[in-house]
mmCIF file of C-alpha atoms in Angstrom:
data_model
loop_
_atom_site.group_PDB
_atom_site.id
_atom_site.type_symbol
_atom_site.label_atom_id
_atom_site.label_comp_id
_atom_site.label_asym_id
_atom_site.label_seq_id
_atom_site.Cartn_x
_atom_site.Cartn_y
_atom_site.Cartn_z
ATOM 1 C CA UNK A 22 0.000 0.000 0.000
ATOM 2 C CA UNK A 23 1.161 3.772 -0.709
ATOM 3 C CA UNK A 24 2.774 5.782 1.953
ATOM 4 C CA UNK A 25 0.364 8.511 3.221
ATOM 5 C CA UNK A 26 0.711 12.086 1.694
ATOM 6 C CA UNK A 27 3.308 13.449 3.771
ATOM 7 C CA UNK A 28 4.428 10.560 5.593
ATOM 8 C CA UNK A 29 7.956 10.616 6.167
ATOM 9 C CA UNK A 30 10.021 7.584 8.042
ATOM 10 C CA UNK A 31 11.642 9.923 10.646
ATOM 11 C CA UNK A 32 8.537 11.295 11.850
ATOM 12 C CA UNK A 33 5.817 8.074 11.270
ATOM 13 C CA UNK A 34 8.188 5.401 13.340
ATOM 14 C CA UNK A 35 7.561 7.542 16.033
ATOM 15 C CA UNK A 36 4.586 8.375 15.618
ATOM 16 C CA UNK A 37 3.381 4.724 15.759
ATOM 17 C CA UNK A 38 5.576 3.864 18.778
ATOM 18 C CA UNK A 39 3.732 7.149 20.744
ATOM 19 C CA UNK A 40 0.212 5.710 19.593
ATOM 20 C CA UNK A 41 0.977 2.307 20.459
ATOM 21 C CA UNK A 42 1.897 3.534 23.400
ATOM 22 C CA UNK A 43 -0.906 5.188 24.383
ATOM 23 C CA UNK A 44 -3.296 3.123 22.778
ATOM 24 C CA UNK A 45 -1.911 -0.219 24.815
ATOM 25 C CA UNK A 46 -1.960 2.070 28.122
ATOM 26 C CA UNK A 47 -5.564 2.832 27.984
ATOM 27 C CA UNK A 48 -7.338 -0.181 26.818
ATOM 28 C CA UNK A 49 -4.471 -3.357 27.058
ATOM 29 C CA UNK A 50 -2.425 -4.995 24.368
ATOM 30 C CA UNK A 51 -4.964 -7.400 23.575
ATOM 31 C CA UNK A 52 -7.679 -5.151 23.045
ATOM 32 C CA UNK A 53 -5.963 -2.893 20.016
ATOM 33 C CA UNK A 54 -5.039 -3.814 16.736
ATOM 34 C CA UNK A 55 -2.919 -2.450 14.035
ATOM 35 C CA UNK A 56 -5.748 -0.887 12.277
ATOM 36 C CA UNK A 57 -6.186 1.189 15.438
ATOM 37 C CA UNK A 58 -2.811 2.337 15.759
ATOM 38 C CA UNK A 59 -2.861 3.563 12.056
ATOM 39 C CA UNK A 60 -6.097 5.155 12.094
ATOM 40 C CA UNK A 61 -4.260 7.165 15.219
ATOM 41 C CA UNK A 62 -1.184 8.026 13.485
ATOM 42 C CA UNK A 63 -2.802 9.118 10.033
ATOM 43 C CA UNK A 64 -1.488 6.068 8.038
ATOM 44 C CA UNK A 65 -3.292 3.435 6.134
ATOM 45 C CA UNK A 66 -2.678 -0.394 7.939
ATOM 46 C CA UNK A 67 -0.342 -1.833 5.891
ATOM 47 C CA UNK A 68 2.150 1.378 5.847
ATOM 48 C CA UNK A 69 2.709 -0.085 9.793
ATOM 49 C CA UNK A 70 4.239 -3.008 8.203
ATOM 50 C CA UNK A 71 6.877 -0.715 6.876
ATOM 51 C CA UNK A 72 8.113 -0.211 10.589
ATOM 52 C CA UNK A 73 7.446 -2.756 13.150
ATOM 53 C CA UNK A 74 7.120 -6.573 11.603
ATOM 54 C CA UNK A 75 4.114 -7.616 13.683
ATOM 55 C CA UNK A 76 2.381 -5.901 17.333
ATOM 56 C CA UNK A 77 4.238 -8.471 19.417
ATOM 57 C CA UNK A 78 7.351 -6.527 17.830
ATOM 58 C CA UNK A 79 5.669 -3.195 18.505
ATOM 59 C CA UNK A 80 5.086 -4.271 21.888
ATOM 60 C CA UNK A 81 8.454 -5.650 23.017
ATOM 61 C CA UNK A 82 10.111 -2.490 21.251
ATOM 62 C CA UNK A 83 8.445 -0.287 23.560
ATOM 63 C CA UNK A 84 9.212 -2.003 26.782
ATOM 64 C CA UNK A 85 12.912 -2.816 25.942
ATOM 65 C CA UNK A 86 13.436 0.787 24.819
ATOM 66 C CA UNK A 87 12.090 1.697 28.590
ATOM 67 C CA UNK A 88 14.005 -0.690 30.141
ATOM 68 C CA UNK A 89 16.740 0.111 28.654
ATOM 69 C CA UNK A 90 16.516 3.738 28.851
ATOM 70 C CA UNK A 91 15.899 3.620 32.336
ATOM 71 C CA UNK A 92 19.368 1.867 33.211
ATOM 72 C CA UNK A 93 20.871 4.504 31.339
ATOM 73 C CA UNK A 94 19.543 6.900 33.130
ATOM 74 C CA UNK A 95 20.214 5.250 36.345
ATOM 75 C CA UNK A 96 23.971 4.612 35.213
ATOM 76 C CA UNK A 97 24.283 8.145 34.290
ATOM 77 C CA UNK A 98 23.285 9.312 38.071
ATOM 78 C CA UNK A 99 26.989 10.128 39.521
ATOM 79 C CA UNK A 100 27.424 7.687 41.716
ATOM 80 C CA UNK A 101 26.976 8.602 45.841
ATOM 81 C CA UNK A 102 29.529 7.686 48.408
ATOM 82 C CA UNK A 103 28.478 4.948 50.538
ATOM 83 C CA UNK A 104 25.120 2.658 50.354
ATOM 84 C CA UNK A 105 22.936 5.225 52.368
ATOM 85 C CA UNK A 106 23.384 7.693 49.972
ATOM 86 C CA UNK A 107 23.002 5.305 46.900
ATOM 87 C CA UNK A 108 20.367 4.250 48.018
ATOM 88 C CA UNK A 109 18.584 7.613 48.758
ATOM 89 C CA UNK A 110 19.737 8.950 45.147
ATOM 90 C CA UNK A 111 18.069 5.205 43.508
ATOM 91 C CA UNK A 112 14.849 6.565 45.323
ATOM 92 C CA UNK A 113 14.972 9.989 44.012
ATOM 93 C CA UNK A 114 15.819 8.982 40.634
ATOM 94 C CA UNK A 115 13.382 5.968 40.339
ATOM 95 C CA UNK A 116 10.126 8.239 41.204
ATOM 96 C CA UNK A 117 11.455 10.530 39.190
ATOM 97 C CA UNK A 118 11.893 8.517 35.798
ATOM 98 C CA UNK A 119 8.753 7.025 35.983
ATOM 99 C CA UNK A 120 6.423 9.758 36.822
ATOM 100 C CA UNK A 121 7.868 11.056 33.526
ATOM 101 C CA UNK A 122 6.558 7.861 31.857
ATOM 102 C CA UNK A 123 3.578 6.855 33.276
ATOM 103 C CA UNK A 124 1.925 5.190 30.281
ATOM 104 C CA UNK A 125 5.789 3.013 29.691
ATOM 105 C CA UNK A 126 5.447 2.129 33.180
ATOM 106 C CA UNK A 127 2.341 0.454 33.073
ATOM 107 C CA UNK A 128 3.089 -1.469 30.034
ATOM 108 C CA UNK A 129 6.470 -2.812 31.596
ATOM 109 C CA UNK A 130 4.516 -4.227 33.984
ATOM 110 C CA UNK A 131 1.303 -4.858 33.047
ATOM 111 C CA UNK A 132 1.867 -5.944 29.610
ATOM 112 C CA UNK A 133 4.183 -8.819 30.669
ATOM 113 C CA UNK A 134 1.830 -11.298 30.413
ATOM 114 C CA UNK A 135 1.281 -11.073 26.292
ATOM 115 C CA UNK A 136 5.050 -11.216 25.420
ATOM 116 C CA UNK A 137 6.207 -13.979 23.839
ATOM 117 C CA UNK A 138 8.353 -17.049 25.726
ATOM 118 C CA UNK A 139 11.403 -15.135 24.160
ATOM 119 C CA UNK A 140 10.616 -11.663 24.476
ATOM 120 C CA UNK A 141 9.698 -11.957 27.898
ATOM 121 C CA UNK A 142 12.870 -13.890 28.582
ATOM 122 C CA UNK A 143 14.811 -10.735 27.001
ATOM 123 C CA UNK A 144 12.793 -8.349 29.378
ATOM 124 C CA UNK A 145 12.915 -10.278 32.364
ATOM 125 C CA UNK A 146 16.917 -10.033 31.924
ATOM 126 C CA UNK A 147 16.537 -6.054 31.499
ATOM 127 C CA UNK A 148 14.204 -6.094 34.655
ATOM 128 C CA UNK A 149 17.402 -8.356 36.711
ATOM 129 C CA UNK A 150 19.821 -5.860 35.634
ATOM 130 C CA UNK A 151 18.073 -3.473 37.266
ATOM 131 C CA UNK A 152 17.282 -4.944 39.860
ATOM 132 C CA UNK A 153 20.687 -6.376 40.578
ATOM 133 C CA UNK A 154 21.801 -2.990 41.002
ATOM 134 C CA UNK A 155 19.604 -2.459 43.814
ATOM 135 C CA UNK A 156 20.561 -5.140 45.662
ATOM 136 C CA UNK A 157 24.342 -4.379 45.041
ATOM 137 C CA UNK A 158 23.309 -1.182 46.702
ATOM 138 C CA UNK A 159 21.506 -3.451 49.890
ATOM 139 C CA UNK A 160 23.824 -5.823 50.100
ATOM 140 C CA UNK A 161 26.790 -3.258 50.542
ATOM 141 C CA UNK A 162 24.922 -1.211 53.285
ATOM 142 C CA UNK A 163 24.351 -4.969 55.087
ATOM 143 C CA UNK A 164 28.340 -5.485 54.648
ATOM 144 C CA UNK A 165 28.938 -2.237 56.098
ATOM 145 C CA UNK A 166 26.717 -2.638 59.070
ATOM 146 C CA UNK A 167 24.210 0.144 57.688
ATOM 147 C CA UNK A 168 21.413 -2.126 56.607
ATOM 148 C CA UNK A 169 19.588 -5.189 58.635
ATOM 149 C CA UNK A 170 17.621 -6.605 55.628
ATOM 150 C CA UNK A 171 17.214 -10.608 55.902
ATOM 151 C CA UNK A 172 16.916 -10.873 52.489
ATOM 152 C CA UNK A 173 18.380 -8.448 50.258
ATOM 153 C CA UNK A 174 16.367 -10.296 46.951
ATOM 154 C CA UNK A 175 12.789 -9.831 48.410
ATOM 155 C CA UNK A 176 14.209 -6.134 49.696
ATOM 156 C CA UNK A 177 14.995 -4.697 46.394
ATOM 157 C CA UNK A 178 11.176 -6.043 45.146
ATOM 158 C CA UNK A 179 9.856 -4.118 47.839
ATOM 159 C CA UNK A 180 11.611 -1.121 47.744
ATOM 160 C CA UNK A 181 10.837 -1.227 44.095
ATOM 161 C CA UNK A 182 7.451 -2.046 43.983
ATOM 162 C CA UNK A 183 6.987 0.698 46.672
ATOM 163 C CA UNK A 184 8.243 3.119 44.776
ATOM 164 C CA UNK A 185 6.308 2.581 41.615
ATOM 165 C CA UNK A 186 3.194 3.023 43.712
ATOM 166 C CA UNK A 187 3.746 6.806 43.318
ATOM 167 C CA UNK A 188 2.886 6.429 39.792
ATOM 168 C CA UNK A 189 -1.030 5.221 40.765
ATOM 169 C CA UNK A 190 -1.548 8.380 42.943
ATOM 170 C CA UNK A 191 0.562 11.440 42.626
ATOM 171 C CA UNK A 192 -0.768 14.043 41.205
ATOM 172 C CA UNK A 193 1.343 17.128 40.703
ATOM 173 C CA UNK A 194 -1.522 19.811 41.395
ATOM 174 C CA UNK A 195 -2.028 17.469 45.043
ATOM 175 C CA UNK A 196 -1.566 18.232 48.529
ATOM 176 C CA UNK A 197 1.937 17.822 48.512
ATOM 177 C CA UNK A 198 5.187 18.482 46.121
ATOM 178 C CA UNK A 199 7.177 15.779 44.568
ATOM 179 C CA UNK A 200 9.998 16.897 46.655
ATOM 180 C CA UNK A 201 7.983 16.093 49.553
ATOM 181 C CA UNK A 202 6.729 12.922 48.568
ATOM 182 C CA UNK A 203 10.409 11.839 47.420
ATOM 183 C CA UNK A 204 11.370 12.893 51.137
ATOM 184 C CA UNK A 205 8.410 10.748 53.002
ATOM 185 C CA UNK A 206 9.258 8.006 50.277
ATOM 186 C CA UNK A 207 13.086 8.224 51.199
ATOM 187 C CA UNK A 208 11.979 7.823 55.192
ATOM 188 C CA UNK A 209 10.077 5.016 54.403
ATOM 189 C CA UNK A 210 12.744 3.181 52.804
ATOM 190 C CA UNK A 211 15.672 3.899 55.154
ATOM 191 C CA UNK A 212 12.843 2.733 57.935
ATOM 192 C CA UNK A 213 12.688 -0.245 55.711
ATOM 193 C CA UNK A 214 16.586 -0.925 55.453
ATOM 194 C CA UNK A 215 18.682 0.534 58.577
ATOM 195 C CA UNK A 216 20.029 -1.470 61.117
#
């Protein structure tokens, strides 16, 4: 089928990615098809074809991408002296990144369930990487005598899954600033952690 009038490759690719996006955000993988994401974007069906092989592509594009971009990003924080302080700048940084991304978020972790055996093996090893830095970050403060954490695996999960909760409630015109929620989050976790 013919390209759109107009359509150019630099600005369609993402295009589709930010309606696929969206689209899988607000009513689930399952529930959209190609046909929607091209009637969003402005392009007839087939032109999709031209940039993503199949929606299972589409959809484990989109949540390596945010994996990936988020260890990046958390590799690119300079790096605190000291597990107390690493682990106060990983809470910072990880409310941070993902209030910026709300609808990525959700499909990282909702979405899980309709990758394929292989994609989700590939994202699961993006999600350990992460993850594995966290608990490099635990299991130094219990070495040092800053940390009593029984279990540093189940630890990092928590402190993790804590911190995503922001994303289901904040609201930046609420009671309170996201400075102020990092610093309640922040005494929550060192609650969570210290010796």
């Amino acid at each position: 089928m013919a390209r759109t009038q107009g359509s150019h490759s630099d600005i369609t690719g993402p295009r589709i990615r930010e309606a696929a996006l969206r689209l899988f955000a607000q009513h689930g993988y399952a529930a959209v098809s190609m046909r929607q994401i091209a009637k969003e974007v402005g392009v007839q069906a087939g032109a999709l074809y031209n940039y993503t092989p199949d929606k299972q592509s589409l959809l484990f594009s989109l949540m390596s991408s945010h994996m990936e971009e988020l260890q990046a990003a958390w590799d690119a924080v300079p790096r605190a002296a000291g597990a107390m302080e690493r682990l106060r700048a990983f809470t910072g940084f990880h409310i941070r990144f993902h209030l910026e991304r709300p609808d990525a978020v959700f499909i990282a972790y909702m979405e899980l369930r309709n990758l394929t055996e292989e994609n989700f093996t590939v994202i699961e090893s993006l999600r350990r990487d992460y993850e594995n830095g966290v608990e490099g970050i635990l299991k130094e403060g219990v070495e040092q005598g800053m940390f009593a954490i029984p279990d540093t695996k189940i630890a990092t999960l928590a402190v993790i899954a804590m911190l995503n909760g922001v994303n289901t409630w904040y609201r930046s015109e609420g009671r309170l600033s996201l400075d102020e929620v990092e610093r309640v989050y922040w005494g929550m976790v060192q609650k969570a952690v210290s010796a």
